[in-house]
Structure formats: C-alpha cells, structure tokens
Amino acid sequence: MPADHNHSDAHTFLPPHVPAYACGTCSLEVALQDELVSRSFQGTSGPAYLFRTAVNVDIGTKTSKQLLSGKHVISPIHCSGCSTELGWKYIRSGQFVSPDSSQKYKEGKCILEKSKIYKDNKWSLDD
C-alpha cells in the first residue's frame, strides 16, 4: 500500500439491491449510484465520474495538481481492498484559478476513473 494513506481495515457494506460502483480489480463497492453527480469528467486515463462521496477507499497525501479546469489541491483515492488507485478527492478547487472560481462545487467530492470501476446493478433473477 502506498505510504501516507489513511487506511482502515473495516469495509463499509452497502445495502443489498442498491445499484453501486465497484473496484474493477477486487469488486469491493466504492460508491452508490445515488451519489453520482456527473459522468462528464476526465481522469488521467480517460473518462471519469464525479461522486459526492466514496466508501471503502483510502485517501492519500494532499498535492497541488494542474488539471483541465485549473490548479487544484487533490488527494489520490485508492481502493481499501486492493490498493488500486481509482481517482482523486478534491480538497480545494479553483482558488488558484480565481478567488470566486466556479470550481468550488467540486470540493470534498471524488473523481473515480471509469476504466477502474464498474457498475453493479444488483440485479438477480429473483427480482
């Protein structure tokens, strides 16, 4: 596991029959579909999704990074089940762009890269 992570061995188990997104490597659930804000983001490896919250993830060390929308303070997000890097959490957004930046809405939210997660609809033949 990368150094400086806030790590917990306890996993959050989401309610059954609730659509969620899971880690593409180990299948641990990392976000509820209801927490999805936008599918129109760009990650380091391609398309990405913006979520209000993520679960079962470790938050790495804060860093300042130039992204498409400007310079932001972010922390990498890793799956707490397998340590795969899934995206990042916005800590401070847009203060480097302008004081009244339209990027503030991202603060506290998480980017999960589409190529590193999959949607689990929780469908079963018994439903």
PDB file of C-alpha atoms in Angstrom:
ATOM      1  CA  MET A   1       0.000   0.000   0.000  1.00  0.00           C
ATOM      2  CA  PRO A   2       1.325   3.492  -0.795  1.00  0.00           C
ATOM      3  CA  ALA A   3       2.721   5.460   2.133  1.00  0.00           C
ATOM      4  CA  ASP A   4       0.815   8.188   3.984  1.00  0.00           C
ATOM      5  CA  HIS A   5      -2.626   6.681   3.377  1.00  0.00           C
ATOM      6  CA  ASN A   6      -5.460   6.994   5.842  1.00  0.00           C
ATOM      7  CA  HIS A   7      -6.204   3.265   5.886  1.00  0.00           C
ATOM      8  CA  SER A   8      -8.930   1.293   7.569  1.00  0.00           C
ATOM      9  CA  ASP A   9      -9.313  -2.478   7.521  1.00  0.00           C
ATOM     10  CA  ALA A  10     -13.066  -2.140   8.168  1.00  0.00           C
ATOM     11  CA  HIS A  11     -15.123  -2.099   4.975  1.00  0.00           C
ATOM     12  CA  THR A  12     -18.484  -0.423   4.542  1.00  0.00           C
ATOM     13  CA  PHE A  13     -21.116  -2.818   3.290  1.00  0.00           C
ATOM     14  CA  LEU A  14     -23.747  -1.104   1.189  1.00  0.00           C
ATOM     15  CA  PRO A  15     -27.425  -2.088   1.325  1.00  0.00           C
ATOM     16  CA  PRO A  16     -28.376  -5.089  -0.818  1.00  0.00           C
ATOM     17  CA  HIS A  17     -30.257  -4.410  -4.066  1.00  0.00           C
ATOM     18  CA  VAL A  18     -28.899  -0.845  -4.288  1.00  0.00           C
ATOM     19  CA  PRO A  19     -27.009  -0.034  -7.512  1.00  0.00           C
ATOM     20  CA  ALA A  20     -23.382   0.788  -6.790  1.00  0.00           C
ATOM     21  CA  TYR A  21     -19.981   1.133  -8.427  1.00  0.00           C
ATOM     22  CA  ALA A  22     -17.233  -1.319  -7.519  1.00  0.00           C
ATOM     23  CA  CYS A  23     -13.464  -1.535  -7.893  1.00  0.00           C
ATOM     24  CA  GLY A  24     -12.581  -3.160 -11.212  1.00  0.00           C
ATOM     25  CA  THR A  25      -9.714  -5.076  -9.600  1.00  0.00           C
ATOM     26  CA  CYS A  26     -11.241  -6.610  -6.447  1.00  0.00           C
ATOM     27  CA  SER A  27     -15.011  -5.856  -6.787  1.00  0.00           C
ATOM     28  CA  LEU A  28     -15.235  -4.000  -3.455  1.00  0.00           C
ATOM     29  CA  GLU A  29     -18.065  -1.446  -3.605  1.00  0.00           C
ATOM     30  CA  VAL A  30     -16.697   2.101  -3.673  1.00  0.00           C
ATOM     31  CA  ALA A  31     -19.713   4.364  -4.407  1.00  0.00           C
ATOM     32  CA  LEU A  32     -23.500   4.345  -4.531  1.00  0.00           C
ATOM     33  CA  GLN A  33     -25.140   5.195  -7.852  1.00  0.00           C
ATOM     34  CA  ASP A  34     -27.242   7.790  -5.987  1.00  0.00           C
ATOM     35  CA  GLU A  35     -24.018   9.661  -5.113  1.00  0.00           C
ATOM     36  CA  LEU A  36     -23.127  10.162  -8.804  1.00  0.00           C
ATOM     37  CA  VAL A  37     -23.023  13.872  -9.703  1.00  0.00           C
ATOM     38  CA  SER A  38     -21.672  13.778 -13.277  1.00  0.00           C
ATOM     39  CA  ARG A  39     -20.369  11.387 -15.929  1.00  0.00           C
ATOM     40  CA  SER A  40     -18.709  14.245 -17.849  1.00  0.00           C
ATOM     41  CA  PHE A  41     -15.257  14.375 -16.258  1.00  0.00           C
ATOM     42  CA  GLN A  42     -11.792  13.480 -17.470  1.00  0.00           C
ATOM     43  CA  GLY A  43      -9.393  11.386 -15.412  1.00  0.00           C
ATOM     44  CA  THR A  44      -5.744  10.623 -16.016  1.00  0.00           C
ATOM     45  CA  SER A  45      -6.641   7.505 -18.035  1.00  0.00           C
ATOM     46  CA  GLY A  46      -9.771   8.778 -19.813  1.00  0.00           C
ATOM     47  CA  PRO A  47     -13.432   9.351 -18.887  1.00  0.00           C
ATOM     48  CA  ALA A  48     -14.232   9.719 -15.177  1.00  0.00           C
ATOM     49  CA  TYR A  49     -17.226  10.217 -12.898  1.00  0.00           C
ATOM     50  CA  LEU A  50     -17.730  12.789 -10.142  1.00  0.00           C
ATOM     51  CA  PHE A  51     -19.291  11.412  -6.929  1.00  0.00           C
ATOM     52  CA  ARG A  52     -20.445  13.252  -3.788  1.00  0.00           C
ATOM     53  CA  THR A  53     -18.833  10.552  -1.641  1.00  0.00           C
ATOM     54  CA  ALA A  54     -16.893   7.309  -1.932  1.00  0.00           C
ATOM     55  CA  VAL A  55     -16.654   4.406   0.519  1.00  0.00           C
ATOM     56  CA  ASN A  56     -14.068   1.705   1.105  1.00  0.00           C
ATOM     57  CA  VAL A  57     -11.273   3.951  -0.129  1.00  0.00           C
ATOM     58  CA  ASP A  58      -8.045   5.257   1.359  1.00  0.00           C
ATOM     59  CA  ILE A  59      -7.242   8.935   0.887  1.00  0.00           C
ATOM     60  CA  GLY A  60      -3.610   9.726   0.119  1.00  0.00           C
ATOM     61  CA  THR A  61      -1.428  12.756   0.760  1.00  0.00           C
ATOM     62  CA  LYS A  62      -2.631  16.154  -0.479  1.00  0.00           C
ATOM     63  CA  THR A  63      -0.907  17.583  -3.521  1.00  0.00           C
ATOM     64  CA  SER A  64      -1.374  20.572  -5.806  1.00  0.00           C
ATOM     65  CA  LYS A  65      -2.072  19.491  -9.385  1.00  0.00           C
ATOM     66  CA  GLN A  66      -2.809  21.241 -12.671  1.00  0.00           C
ATOM     67  CA  LEU A  67      -5.963  19.693 -14.151  1.00  0.00           C
ATOM     68  CA  LEU A  68      -8.017  20.615 -17.225  1.00  0.00           C
ATOM     69  CA  SER A  69     -10.131  23.044 -15.166  1.00  0.00           C
ATOM     70  CA  GLY A  70      -7.179  24.692 -13.402  1.00  0.00           C
ATOM     71  CA  LYS A  71      -4.901  24.081 -10.459  1.00  0.00           C
ATOM     72  CA  HIS A  72      -6.480  22.173  -7.569  1.00  0.00           C
ATOM     73  CA  VAL A  73      -5.430  20.592  -4.272  1.00  0.00           C
ATOM     74  CA  ILE A  74      -6.309  16.899  -4.501  1.00  0.00           C
ATOM     75  CA  SER A  75      -5.616  13.633  -2.684  1.00  0.00           C
ATOM     76  CA  PRO A  76      -5.330  10.320  -4.522  1.00  0.00           C
ATOM     77  CA  ILE A  77      -8.013   7.717  -3.805  1.00  0.00           C
ATOM     78  CA  HIS A  78      -7.062   4.032  -3.547  1.00  0.00           C
ATOM     79  CA  CYS A  79      -9.365   1.045  -3.074  1.00  0.00           C
ATOM     80  CA  SER A  80      -9.062  -0.109   0.538  1.00  0.00           C
ATOM     81  CA  GLY A  81      -9.454  -3.716  -0.596  1.00  0.00           C
ATOM     82  CA  CYS A  82      -6.588  -3.941  -3.088  1.00  0.00           C
ATOM     83  CA  SER A  83      -4.832  -0.513  -3.101  1.00  0.00           C
ATOM     84  CA  THR A  84      -5.605   0.143  -6.788  1.00  0.00           C
ATOM     85  CA  GLU A  85      -5.582   3.885  -7.479  1.00  0.00           C
ATOM     86  CA  LEU A  86      -9.129   4.773  -8.556  1.00  0.00           C
ATOM     87  CA  GLY A  87      -9.014   8.566  -8.856  1.00  0.00           C
ATOM     88  CA  TRP A  88      -8.790  11.521  -6.504  1.00  0.00           C
ATOM     89  CA  LYS A  89     -10.665  13.653  -3.992  1.00  0.00           C
ATOM     90  CA  TYR A  90     -10.886  17.418  -4.458  1.00  0.00           C
ATOM     91  CA  ILE A  91      -9.647  19.116  -1.294  1.00  0.00           C
ATOM     92  CA  ARG A  92      -9.535  22.720  -2.561  1.00  0.00           C
ATOM     93  CA  SER A  93     -10.685  23.660  -6.023  1.00  0.00           C
ATOM     94  CA  GLY A  94     -10.068  26.644  -8.173  1.00  0.00           C
ATOM     95  CA  GLN A  95      -8.567  29.037  -5.645  1.00  0.00           C
ATOM     96  CA  PHE A  96      -5.554  29.101  -7.932  1.00  0.00           C
ATOM     97  CA  VAL A  97      -7.769  29.986 -10.915  1.00  0.00           C
ATOM     98  CA  SER A  98      -9.660  32.915  -9.383  1.00  0.00           C
ATOM     99  CA  PRO A  99     -10.995  33.810  -5.916  1.00  0.00           C
ATOM    100  CA  ASP A 100     -14.640  33.398  -6.980  1.00  0.00           C
ATOM    101  CA  SER A 101     -13.992  30.320  -9.078  1.00  0.00           C
ATOM    102  CA  SER A 102     -16.872  28.275 -10.402  1.00  0.00           C
ATOM    103  CA  GLN A 103     -14.870  25.183  -9.411  1.00  0.00           C
ATOM    104  CA  LYS A 104     -15.738  25.354  -5.660  1.00  0.00           C
ATOM    105  CA  TYR A 105     -18.612  22.858  -6.101  1.00  0.00           C
ATOM    106  CA  LYS A 106     -16.002  20.096  -6.560  1.00  0.00           C
ATOM    107  CA  GLU A 107     -14.558  20.482  -3.057  1.00  0.00           C
ATOM    108  CA  GLY A 108     -14.992  17.337  -0.979  1.00  0.00           C
ATOM    109  CA  LYS A 109     -16.189  15.341  -3.985  1.00  0.00           C
ATOM    110  CA  CYS A 110     -14.429  12.382  -5.587  1.00  0.00           C
ATOM    111  CA  ILE A 111     -13.359  11.531  -9.120  1.00  0.00           C
ATOM    112  CA  LEU A 112     -13.434   7.813  -9.938  1.00  0.00           C
ATOM    113  CA  GLU A 113     -11.978   6.777 -13.278  1.00  0.00           C
ATOM    114  CA  LYS A 114     -14.409   4.851 -15.487  1.00  0.00           C
ATOM    115  CA  SER A 115     -11.733   2.353 -16.567  1.00  0.00           C
ATOM    116  CA  LYS A 116     -11.043   1.394 -12.928  1.00  0.00           C
ATOM    117  CA  ILE A 117     -14.601   0.816 -11.684  1.00  0.00           C
ATOM    118  CA  TYR A 118     -17.728  -0.950 -12.906  1.00  0.00           C
ATOM    119  CA  LYS A 119     -21.436  -0.551 -12.225  1.00  0.00           C
ATOM    120  CA  ASP A 120     -23.097  -3.317 -10.228  1.00  0.00           C
ATOM    121  CA  ASN A 121     -26.853  -3.013 -10.757  1.00  0.00           C
ATOM    122  CA  LYS A 122     -27.542  -5.695  -8.103  1.00  0.00           C
ATOM    123  CA  TRP A 123     -29.949  -7.442 -10.416  1.00  0.00           C
ATOM    124  CA  SER A 124     -30.921 -11.002  -9.711  1.00  0.00           C
ATOM    125  CA  LEU A 125     -33.208 -13.419 -11.499  1.00  0.00           C
ATOM    126  CA  ASP A 126     -35.426 -13.491  -8.394  1.00  0.00           C
ATOM    127  CA  ASP A 127     -36.302  -9.765  -8.647  1.00  0.00           C
TER     128      ASP A 127
END
